[in-house]
Short mmCIF file of C-alpha atoms in Angstrom, two decimals:
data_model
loop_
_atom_site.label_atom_id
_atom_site.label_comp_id
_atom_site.label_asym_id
_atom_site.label_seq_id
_atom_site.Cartn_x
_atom_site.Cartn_y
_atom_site.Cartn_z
CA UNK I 151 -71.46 31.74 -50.31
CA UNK I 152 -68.10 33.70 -50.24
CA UNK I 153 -68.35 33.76 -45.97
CA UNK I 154 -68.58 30.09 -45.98
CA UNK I 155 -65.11 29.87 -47.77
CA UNK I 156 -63.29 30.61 -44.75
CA UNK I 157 -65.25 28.08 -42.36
CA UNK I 158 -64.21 25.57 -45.12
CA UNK I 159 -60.56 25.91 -45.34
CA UNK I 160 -60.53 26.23 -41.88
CA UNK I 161 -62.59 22.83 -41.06
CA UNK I 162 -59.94 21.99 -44.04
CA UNK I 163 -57.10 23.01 -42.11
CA UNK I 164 -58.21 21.33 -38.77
CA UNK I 165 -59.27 17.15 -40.11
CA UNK I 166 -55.61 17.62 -41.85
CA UNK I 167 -54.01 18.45 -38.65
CA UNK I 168 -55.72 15.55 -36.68
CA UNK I 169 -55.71 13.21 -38.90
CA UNK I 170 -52.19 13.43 -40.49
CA UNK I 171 -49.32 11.35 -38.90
CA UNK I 172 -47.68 14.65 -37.66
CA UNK I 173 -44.79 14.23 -35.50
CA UNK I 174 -46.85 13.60 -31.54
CA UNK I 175 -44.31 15.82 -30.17
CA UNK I 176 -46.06 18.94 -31.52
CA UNK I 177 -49.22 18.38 -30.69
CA UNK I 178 -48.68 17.04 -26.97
CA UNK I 179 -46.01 20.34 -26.50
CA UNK I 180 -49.50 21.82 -27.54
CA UNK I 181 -51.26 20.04 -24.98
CA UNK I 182 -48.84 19.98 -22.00
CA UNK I 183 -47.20 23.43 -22.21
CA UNK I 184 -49.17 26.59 -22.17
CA UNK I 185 -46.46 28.71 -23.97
CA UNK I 186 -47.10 27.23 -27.54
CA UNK I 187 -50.39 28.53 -27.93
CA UNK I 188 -49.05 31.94 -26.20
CA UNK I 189 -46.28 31.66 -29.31
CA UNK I 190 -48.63 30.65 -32.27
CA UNK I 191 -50.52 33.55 -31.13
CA UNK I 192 -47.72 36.04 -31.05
CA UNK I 193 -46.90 34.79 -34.65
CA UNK I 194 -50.17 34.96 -36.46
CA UNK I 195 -50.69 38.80 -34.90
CA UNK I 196 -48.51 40.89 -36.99
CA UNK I 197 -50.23 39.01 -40.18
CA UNK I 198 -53.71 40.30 -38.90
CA UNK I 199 -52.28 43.30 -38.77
CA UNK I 200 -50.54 43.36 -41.94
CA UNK I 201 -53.89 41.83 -43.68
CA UNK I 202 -57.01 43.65 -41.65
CA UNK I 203 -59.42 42.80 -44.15
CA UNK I 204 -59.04 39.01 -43.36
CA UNK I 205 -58.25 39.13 -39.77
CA UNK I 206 -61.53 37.02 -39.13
CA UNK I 207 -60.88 34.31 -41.77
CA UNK I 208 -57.06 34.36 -39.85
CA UNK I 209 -58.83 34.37 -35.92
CA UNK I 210 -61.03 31.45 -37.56
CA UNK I 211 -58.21 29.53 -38.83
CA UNK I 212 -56.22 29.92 -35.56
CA UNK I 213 -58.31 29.12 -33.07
CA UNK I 214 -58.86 25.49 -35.18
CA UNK I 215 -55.16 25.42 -35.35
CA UNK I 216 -55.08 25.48 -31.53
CA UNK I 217 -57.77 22.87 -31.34
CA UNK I 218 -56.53 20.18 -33.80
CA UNK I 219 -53.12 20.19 -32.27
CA UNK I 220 -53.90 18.87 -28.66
CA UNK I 221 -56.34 16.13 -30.68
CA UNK I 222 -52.87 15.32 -33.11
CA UNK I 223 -51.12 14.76 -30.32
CA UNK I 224 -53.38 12.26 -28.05
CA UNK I 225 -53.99 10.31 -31.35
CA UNK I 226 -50.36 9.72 -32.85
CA UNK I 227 -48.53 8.83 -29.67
CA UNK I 228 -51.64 6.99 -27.92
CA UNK I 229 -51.48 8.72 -24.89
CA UNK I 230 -53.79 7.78 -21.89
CA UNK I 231 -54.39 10.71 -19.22
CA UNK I 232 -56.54 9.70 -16.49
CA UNK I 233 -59.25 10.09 -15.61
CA UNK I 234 -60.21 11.03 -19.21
CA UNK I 235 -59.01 8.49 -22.08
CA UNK I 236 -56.64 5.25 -22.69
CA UNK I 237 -55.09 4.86 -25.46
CA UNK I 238 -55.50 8.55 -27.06
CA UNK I 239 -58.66 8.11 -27.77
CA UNK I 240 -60.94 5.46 -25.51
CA UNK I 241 -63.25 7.50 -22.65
CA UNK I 242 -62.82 6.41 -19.13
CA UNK I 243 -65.01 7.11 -15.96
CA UNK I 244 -67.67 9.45 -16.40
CA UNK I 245 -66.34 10.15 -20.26
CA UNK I 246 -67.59 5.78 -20.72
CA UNK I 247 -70.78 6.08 -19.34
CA UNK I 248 -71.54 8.82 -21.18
CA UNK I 249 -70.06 6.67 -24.70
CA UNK I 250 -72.02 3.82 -23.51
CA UNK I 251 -75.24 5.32 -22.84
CA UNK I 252 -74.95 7.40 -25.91
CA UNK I 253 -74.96 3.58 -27.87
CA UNK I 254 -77.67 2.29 -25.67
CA UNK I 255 -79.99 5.17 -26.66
CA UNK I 256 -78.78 4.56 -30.42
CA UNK I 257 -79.40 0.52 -29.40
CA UNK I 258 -83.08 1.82 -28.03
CA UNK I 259 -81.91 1.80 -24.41
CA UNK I 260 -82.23 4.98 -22.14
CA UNK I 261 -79.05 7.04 -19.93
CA UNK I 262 -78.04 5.27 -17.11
CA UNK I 263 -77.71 7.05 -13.67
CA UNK I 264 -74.52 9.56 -14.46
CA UNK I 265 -75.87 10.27 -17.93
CA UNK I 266 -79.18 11.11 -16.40
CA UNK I 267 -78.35 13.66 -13.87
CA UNK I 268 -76.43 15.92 -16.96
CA UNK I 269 -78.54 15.02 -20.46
CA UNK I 270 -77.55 17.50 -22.54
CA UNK I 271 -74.35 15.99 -23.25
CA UNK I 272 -74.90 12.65 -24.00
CA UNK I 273 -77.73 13.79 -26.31
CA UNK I 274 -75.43 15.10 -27.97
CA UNK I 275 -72.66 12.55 -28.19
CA UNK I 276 -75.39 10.33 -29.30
CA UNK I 277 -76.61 12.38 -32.08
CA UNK I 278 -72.48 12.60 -33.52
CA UNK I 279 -72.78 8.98 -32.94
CA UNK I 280 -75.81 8.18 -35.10
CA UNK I 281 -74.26 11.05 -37.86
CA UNK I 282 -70.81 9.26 -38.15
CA UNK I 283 -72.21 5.78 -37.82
CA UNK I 284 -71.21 5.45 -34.25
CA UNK I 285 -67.65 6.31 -34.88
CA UNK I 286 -66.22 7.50 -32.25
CA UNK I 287 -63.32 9.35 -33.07
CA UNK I 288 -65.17 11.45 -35.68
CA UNK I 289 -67.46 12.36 -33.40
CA UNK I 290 -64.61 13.45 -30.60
CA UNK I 291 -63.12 15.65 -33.63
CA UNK I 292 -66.81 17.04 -34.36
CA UNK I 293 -67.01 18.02 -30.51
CA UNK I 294 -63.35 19.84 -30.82
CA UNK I 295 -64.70 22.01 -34.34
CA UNK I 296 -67.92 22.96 -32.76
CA UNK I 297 -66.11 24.23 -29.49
CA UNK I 298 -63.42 26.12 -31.62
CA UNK I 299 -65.98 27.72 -33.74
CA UNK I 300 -68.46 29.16 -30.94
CA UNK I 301 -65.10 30.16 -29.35
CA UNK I 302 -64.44 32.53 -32.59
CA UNK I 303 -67.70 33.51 -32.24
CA UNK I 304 -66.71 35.19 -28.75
CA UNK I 305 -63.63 36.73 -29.48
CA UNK I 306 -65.17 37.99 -32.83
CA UNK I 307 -67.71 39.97 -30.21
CA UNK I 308 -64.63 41.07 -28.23
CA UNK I 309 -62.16 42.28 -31.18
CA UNK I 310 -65.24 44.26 -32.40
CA UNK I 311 -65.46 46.18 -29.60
CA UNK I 312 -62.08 46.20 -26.86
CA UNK I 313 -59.95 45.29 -30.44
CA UNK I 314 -57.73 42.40 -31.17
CA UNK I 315 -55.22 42.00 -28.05
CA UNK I 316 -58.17 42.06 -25.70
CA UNK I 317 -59.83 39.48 -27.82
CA UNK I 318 -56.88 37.27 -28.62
CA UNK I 319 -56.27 37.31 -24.66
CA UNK I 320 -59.61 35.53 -24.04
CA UNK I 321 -58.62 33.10 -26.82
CA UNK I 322 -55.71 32.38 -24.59
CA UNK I 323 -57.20 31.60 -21.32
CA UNK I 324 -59.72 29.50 -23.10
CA UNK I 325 -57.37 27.46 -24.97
CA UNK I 326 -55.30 27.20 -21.84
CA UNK I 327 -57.91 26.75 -19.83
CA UNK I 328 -59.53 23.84 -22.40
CA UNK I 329 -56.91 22.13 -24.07
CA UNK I 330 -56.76 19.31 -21.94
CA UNK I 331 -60.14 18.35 -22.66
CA UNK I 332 -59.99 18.26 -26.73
CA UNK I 333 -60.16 14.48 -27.69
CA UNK I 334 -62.03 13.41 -24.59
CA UNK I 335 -66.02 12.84 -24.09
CA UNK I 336 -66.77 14.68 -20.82
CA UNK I 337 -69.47 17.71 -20.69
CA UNK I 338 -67.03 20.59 -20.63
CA UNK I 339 -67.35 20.15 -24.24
CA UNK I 340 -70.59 21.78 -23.83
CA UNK I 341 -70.40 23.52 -21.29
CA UNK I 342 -67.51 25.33 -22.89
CA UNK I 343 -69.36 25.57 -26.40
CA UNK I 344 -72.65 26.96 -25.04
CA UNK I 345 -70.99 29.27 -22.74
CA UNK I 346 -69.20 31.36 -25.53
CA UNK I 347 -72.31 31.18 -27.87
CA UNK I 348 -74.31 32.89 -24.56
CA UNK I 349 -71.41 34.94 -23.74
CA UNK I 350 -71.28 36.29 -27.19
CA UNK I 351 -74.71 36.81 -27.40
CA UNK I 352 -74.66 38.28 -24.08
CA UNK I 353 -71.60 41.07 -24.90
CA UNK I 354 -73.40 41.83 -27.94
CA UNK I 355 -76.95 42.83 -26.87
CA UNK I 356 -74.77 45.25 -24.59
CA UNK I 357 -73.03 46.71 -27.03
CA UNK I 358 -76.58 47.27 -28.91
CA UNK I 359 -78.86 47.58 -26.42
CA UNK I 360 -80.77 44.96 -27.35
CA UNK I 361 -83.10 43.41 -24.83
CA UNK I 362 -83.99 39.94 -26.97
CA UNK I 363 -79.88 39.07 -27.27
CA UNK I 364 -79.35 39.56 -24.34
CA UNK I 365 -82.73 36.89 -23.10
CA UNK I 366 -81.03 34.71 -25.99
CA UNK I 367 -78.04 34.82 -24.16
CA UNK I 368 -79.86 33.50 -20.76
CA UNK I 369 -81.24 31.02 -22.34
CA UNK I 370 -78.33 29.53 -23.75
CA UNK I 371 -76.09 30.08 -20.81
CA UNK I 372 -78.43 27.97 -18.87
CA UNK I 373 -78.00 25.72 -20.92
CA UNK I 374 -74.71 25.53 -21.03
CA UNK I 375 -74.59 25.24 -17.09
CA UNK I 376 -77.11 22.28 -16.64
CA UNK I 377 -75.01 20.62 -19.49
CA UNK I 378 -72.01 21.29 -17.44
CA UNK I 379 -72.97 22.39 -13.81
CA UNK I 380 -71.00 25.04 -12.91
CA UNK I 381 -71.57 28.59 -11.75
CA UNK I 382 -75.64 28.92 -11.50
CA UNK I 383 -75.36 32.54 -9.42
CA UNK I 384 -74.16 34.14 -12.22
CA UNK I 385 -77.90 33.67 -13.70
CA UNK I 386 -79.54 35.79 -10.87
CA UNK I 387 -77.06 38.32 -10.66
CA UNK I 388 -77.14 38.89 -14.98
CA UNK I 389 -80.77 39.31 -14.76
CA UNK I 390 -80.54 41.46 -12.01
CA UNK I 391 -78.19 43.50 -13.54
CA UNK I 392 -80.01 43.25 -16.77
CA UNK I 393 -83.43 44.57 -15.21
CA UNK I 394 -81.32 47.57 -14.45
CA UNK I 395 -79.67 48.44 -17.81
CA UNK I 396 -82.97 47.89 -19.81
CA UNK I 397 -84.85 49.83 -17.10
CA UNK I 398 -86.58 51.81 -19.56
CA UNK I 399 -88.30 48.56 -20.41
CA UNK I 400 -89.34 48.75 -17.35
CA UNK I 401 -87.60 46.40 -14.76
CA UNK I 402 -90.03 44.02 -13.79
CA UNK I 403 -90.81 42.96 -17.11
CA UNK I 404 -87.01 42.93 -17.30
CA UNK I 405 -86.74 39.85 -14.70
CA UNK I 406 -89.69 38.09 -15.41
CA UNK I 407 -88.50 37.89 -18.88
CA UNK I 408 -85.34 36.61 -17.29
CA UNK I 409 -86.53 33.79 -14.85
CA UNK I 410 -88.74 32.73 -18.02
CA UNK I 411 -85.42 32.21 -19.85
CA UNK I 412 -83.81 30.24 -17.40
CA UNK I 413 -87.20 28.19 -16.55
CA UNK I 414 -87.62 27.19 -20.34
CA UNK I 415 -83.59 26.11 -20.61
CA UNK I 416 -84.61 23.34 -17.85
CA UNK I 417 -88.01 22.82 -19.35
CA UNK I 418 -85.67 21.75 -22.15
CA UNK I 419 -83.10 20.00 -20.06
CA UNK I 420 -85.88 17.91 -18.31
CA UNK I 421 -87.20 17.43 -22.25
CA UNK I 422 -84.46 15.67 -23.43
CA UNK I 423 -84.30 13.61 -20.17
CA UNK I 424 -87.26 12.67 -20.62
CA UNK I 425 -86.72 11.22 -24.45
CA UNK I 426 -83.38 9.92 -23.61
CA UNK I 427 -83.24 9.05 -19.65
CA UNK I 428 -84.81 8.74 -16.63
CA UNK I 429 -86.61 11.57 -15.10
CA UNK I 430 -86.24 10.67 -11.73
CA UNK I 431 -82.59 10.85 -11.72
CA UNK I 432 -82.51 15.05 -12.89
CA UNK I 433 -79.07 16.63 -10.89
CA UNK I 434 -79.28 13.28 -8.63
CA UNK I 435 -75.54 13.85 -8.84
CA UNK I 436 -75.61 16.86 -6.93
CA UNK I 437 -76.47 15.34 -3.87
CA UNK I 438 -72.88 13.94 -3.17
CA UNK I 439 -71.65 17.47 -3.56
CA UNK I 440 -73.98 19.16 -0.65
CA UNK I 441 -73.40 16.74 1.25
CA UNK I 442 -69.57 17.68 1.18
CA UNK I 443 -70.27 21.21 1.25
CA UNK I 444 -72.40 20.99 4.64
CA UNK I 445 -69.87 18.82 6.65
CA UNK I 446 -67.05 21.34 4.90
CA UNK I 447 -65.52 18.07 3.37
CA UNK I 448 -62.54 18.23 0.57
CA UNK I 449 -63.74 14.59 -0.72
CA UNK I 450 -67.26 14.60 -2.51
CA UNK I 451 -67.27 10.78 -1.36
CA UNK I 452 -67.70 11.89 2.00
CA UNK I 453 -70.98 10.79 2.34
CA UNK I 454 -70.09 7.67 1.45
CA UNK I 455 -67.72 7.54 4.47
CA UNK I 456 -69.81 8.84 6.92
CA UNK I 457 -72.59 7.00 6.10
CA UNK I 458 -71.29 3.55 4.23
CA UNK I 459 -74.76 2.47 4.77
CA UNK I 460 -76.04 4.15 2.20
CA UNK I 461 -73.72 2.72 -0.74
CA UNK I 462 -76.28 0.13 -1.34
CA UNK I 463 -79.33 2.04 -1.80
CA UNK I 464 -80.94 2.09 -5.80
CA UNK I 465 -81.25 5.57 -7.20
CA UNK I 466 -83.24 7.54 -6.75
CA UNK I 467 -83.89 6.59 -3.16
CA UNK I 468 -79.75 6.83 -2.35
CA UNK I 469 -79.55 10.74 -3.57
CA UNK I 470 -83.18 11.55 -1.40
CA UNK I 471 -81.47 9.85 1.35
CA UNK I 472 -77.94 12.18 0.71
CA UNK I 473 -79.95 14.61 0.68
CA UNK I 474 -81.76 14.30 4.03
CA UNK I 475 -77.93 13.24 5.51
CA UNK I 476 -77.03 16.75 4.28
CA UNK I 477 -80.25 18.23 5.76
CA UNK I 478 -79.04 16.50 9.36
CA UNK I 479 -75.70 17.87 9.26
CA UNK I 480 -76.80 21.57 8.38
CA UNK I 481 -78.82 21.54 11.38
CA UNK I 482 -75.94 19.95 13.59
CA UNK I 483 -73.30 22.52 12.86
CA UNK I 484 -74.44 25.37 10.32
CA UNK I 485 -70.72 27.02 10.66
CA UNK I 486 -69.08 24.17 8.57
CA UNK I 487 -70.85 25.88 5.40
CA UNK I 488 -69.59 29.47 6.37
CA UNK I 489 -66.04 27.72 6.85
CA UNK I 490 -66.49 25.48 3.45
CA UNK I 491 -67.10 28.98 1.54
CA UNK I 492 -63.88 31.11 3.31
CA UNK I 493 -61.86 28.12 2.25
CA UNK I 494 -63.72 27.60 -1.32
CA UNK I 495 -62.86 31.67 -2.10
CA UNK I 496 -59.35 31.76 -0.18
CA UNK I 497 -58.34 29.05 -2.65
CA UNK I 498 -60.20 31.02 -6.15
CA UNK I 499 -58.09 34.49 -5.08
CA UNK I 500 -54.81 32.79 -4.06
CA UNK I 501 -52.15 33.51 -6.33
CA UNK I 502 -51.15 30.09 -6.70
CA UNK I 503 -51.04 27.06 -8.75
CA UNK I 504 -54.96 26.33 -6.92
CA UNK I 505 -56.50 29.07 -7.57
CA UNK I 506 -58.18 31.04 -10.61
CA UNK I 507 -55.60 30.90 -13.28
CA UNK I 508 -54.15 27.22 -12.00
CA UNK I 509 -55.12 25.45 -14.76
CA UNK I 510 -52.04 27.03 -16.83
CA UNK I 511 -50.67 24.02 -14.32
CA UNK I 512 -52.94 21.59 -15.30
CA UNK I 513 -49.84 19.14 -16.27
CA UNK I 514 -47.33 20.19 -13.52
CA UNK I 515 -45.87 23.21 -12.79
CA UNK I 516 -42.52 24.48 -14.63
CA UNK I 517 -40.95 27.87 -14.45
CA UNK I 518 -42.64 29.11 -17.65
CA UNK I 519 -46.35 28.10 -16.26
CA UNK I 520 -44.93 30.12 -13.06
CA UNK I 521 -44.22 33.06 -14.81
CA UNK I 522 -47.51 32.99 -16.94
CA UNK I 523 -49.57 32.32 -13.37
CA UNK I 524 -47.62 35.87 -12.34
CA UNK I 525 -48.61 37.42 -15.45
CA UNK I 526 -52.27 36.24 -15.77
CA UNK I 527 -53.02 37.12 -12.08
CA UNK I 528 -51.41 40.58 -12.53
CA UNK I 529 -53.47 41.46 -15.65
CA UNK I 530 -56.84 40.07 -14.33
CA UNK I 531 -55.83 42.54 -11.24
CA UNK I 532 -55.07 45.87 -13.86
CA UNK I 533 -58.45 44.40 -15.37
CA UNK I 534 -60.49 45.07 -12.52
CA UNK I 535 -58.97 47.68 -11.58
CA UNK I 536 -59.83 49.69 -15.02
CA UNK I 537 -63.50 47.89 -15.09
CA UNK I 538 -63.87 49.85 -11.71
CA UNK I 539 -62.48 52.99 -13.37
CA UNK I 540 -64.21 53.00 -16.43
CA UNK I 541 -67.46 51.30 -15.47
CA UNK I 542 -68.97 51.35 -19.17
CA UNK I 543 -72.36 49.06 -19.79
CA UNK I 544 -69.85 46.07 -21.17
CA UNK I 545 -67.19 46.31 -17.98
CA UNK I 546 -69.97 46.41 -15.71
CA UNK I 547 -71.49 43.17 -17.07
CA UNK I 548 -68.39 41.79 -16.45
CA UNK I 549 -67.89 42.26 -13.15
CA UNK I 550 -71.46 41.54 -12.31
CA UNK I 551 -70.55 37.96 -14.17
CA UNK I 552 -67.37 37.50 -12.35
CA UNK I 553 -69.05 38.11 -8.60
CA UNK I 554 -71.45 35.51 -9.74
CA UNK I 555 -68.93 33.35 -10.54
CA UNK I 556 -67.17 34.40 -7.52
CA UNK I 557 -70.44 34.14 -5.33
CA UNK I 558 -71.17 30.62 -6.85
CA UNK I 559 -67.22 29.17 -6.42
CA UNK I 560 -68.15 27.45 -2.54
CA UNK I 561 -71.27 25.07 -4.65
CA UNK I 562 -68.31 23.62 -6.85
CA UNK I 563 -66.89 21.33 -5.20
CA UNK I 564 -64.91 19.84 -7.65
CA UNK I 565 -64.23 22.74 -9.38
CA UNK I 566 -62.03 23.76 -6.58
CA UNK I 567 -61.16 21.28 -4.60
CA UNK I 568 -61.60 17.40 -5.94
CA UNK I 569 -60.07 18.90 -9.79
CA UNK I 570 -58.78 22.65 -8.74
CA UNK I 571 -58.38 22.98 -12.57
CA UNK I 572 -61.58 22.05 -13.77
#
C-alpha cells in the first residue's frame, strides 16, 4: 500500500496542474522552449541527492510535472497548433478521425480507413472514451499520465544501473522530444508509452540475464511500432543480437522465440482490427509511403500526383493499386531507392535543425535550441564513442538498437522528411 502513495500524490500533483487556471504562460514556455524542462531538471537534482531514499517518489513526481505543464498551457490560453488541435483541446486531421471513429465504435460503428491501418490507438482512445463517459479532455489527460508513468518506468531501469544523470538525460530527450504531443490524440501517445515499457523491459533482462524480459520486451515493442509505425529493423537486429547474448540457450531457440514474439504482437494488432475495424484495410496507409520512397519523392502525396487517376479508387483496391504503381517504378529505375536512403541518413547524421536531435526545434529555432542542438549532438557523439570503448552487454544493446533505427530511418518517410521532427 505504502508504494502506491507516491503514484497518488503524483497523479495528485499532475490533474492540479492541468486543471488549475495557472497563468498559460508557464505551461506554453513549457511547451515551446526546451530549456524549462532542462531547468526544472537542474532544480529538482540536488534534492534527490540531498533525499536518496525518495529519489523515485521525486523522478515520479517530476516527470508528471513535465507532462501536466505542456497540457496547462494548450488548455488555459486555447491554443490551436496545426496539424494537431484547435482550440487547445479539439483533434484535427488524423488526431479527428481517430476521435470520431473512437465514438462510432462506442455508437456500434467500426474504424474508418485511417483508423484501420493503425488500431491500436484508437482502441485505446475508445476505451478512455467509454471510462470517462466520452469526455474528451479526461481522456487526453489519461493519455499524458500513462505516457509519463511508463516513461519513469525507463529511467527508473537506467538510474539503477548508469545512475541518475544518465537517467535524467533520457528523461530530457523524451520530454523534448514529446512535449508537443501532450494534449493531442495522435498515436505517438502509444507509440511513445509502449516503447519505454519494452525498452525498460528490454534494459532490464540485460542487466539480469533474463531470457523471458527480454521476449516481453519484443513483444511489447512491436507493439508499440504497429501502434505507431516507426523503426521495424530494430526488431530483427534485437533478436539477432539477442540469439547471441543468450547463446547458451542455444541460438536458434533464441530467434524462433523472437519471430514468435513479434508474430503474436500482430496476431494481436490484426485482433483488435478485427473487433474494432476493417481487416482489409491493415497498414493500407503504408502504401503512399513506398510509393514515395521508390520514385525518391520528399511528398508522400506523390502518388497522388503522378498518378491522379487513382484518387478515386475505394480502399482497399486504391492502396493494391499504390502498391503495384510502386512495384512499376522499382523496376523502371531501382537507383531512386539507393538515392532516397543516402538522402534519408545524410539528413538523420546532419548536425542540424533536420536531423536527429531537431526536434529541440520543433517550434522554431532560437539561440538557446542552437546551443542545446550543439550540446545534444556532441554528447550522443562522446556516447558512442564510450559504447565502442566499453562494449558491456547493456552498451552493446544499444548500439545494436540505434543501427536499427539507423538502418530503418530511409522507410520513414515522414519521420524525416514530410515532419523532420516526428
Amino acid at each position: 500500500m505504502s508504494r502506491c502513495i507516491p503514484l497518488a500524490v503524483a497523479l495528485a500533483i499532475y490533474s492540479a496542474i492541468a486543471l488549475l487556471p495557472l497563468p498559460p504562460q508557464l505551461g506554453l514556455a513549457m511547451r515551446h522552449q526546451p530549456a524549462i524542462a532542462l531547468g526544472l531538471v537542474l532544480l529538482t537534482y540536488p534534492i534527490c541527492q540531498r533525499w536518496k531514499k525518495y529519489t523515485g517518489a521525486i523522478e515520479l513526481g517530476l516527470v508528471l510535472i513535465l507532462m501536466a505543464l505542456p497540457l496547462s498551457g494548450l488548455w488555459n490560453s486555447a491554443t490551436s497548433e496545426y496539424p494537431t488541435l484547435m482550440a487547445g483541446l479539439f483533434p484535427l486531421t488524423d488526431g479527428s478521425n481517430y476521435y470520431t471513429d473512437a465514438r462510432r465504435v462506442l455508437a456500434g460503428g467500426s474504424l474508418n480507413v485511417v483508423s484501420s491501418s493503425r488500431p491500436l490507438f484508437p482502441g485505446v482512445l475508445t476505451t478512455l472514451l467509454a471510462v470517462s463517459g466520452q469526455n474528451l479532455q479526461w481522456s487526453v489527460a489519461a493519455l499524458g499520465a500513462i505516457a509519463g508513468i511508463a516513461l519513469w518506468v525507463l529511467i527508473r531501469e537506467i538510474r539503477q544501473t548508469l545512475g541518475t544523470p544518465s537517467a535524467w538525460g533520457s528523461l530530457l530527450g523524451v520530454v523534448w522530444f514529446y512535449r508537443r504531443f501532450i494534449g493531442t490524440v495522435w498515436t505517438e501517445h502509444w507509440g511513445l508509452t509502449l516503447g519505454a515499457v519494452a525498452a525498460a523491459m528490454l534494459w532490464r533482462s540485460i542487466h539480469r540475464r533474463q531470457l523471458s524480459l527480454f521476449l516481453g520486451g519484443l513483444l511489447v515493442l512491436t507493439l508499440g511500432l504497429t501502434a505507431r509505425a516507426g523503426a521495424f529493423l530494430v526488431l530483427p537486429a534485437l533478436i539477432g543480437w539477442g540469439s547471441w547474448f543468450f547463446r547458451e540457450l542455444r541460438a536458434g531457440r533464441v530467434a524462433v522465440a523472437g519471430l514468435a514474439m513479434v508474430a503474436i504482437a500482430f496476431l494481436l494488432n490484426q485482433a483488435v482490427l478485427n473487433a474494432i475495424g476493417r481487416p482489409e484495410l491493415a497498414f493500407s496507409n503504408y502504401a503512399y509511403t513506398v510509393y514515395a520512397q521508390v520514385v525518391n519523392s520528399s511528398d508522400w502525396r506523390q502518388v497522388l500526383i503522378d498518378h491522379p487517376e487513382v484518387a478515386g479508387l475505394p480502399q482497399p483496391a486504391l492502396s493494391q493499386q499504390i502498391y503495384a504503381l510502386a512495384l512499376q517504378a522499382f523496376l523502371d529505375q531501382p537507383l531512386a531507392v539507393v538515392q532516397h536512403a543516402l538522402r534519408a541518413w545524410l539528413t538523420y547524421l546532419s548536425p542540424t535543425a533536420e536531423g536527429l536531435w531537431g526536434f529541440l526545434a520543433t517550434y522554431g529555432a532560437t539561440p538557446v535550441t542552437t546551443v542545446l542542438l550543439g550540446m545534444m549532438y556532441l554528447l550522443s557523439a562522446i556516447g558512442g564513442v564510450v559504447c565502442l570503448r566499453e562494449f558491456t552487454p547493456l552498451q552493446q544493446i544499444t548500439l545494436v538498437a540505434w543501427l536499427g533505427v539507423l538502418a530503418s530511418f530511409p522507410l520513414c518517410l515522414r519521420g524525416w522528411m514530410v515532419s523532420p521532427r516526428r
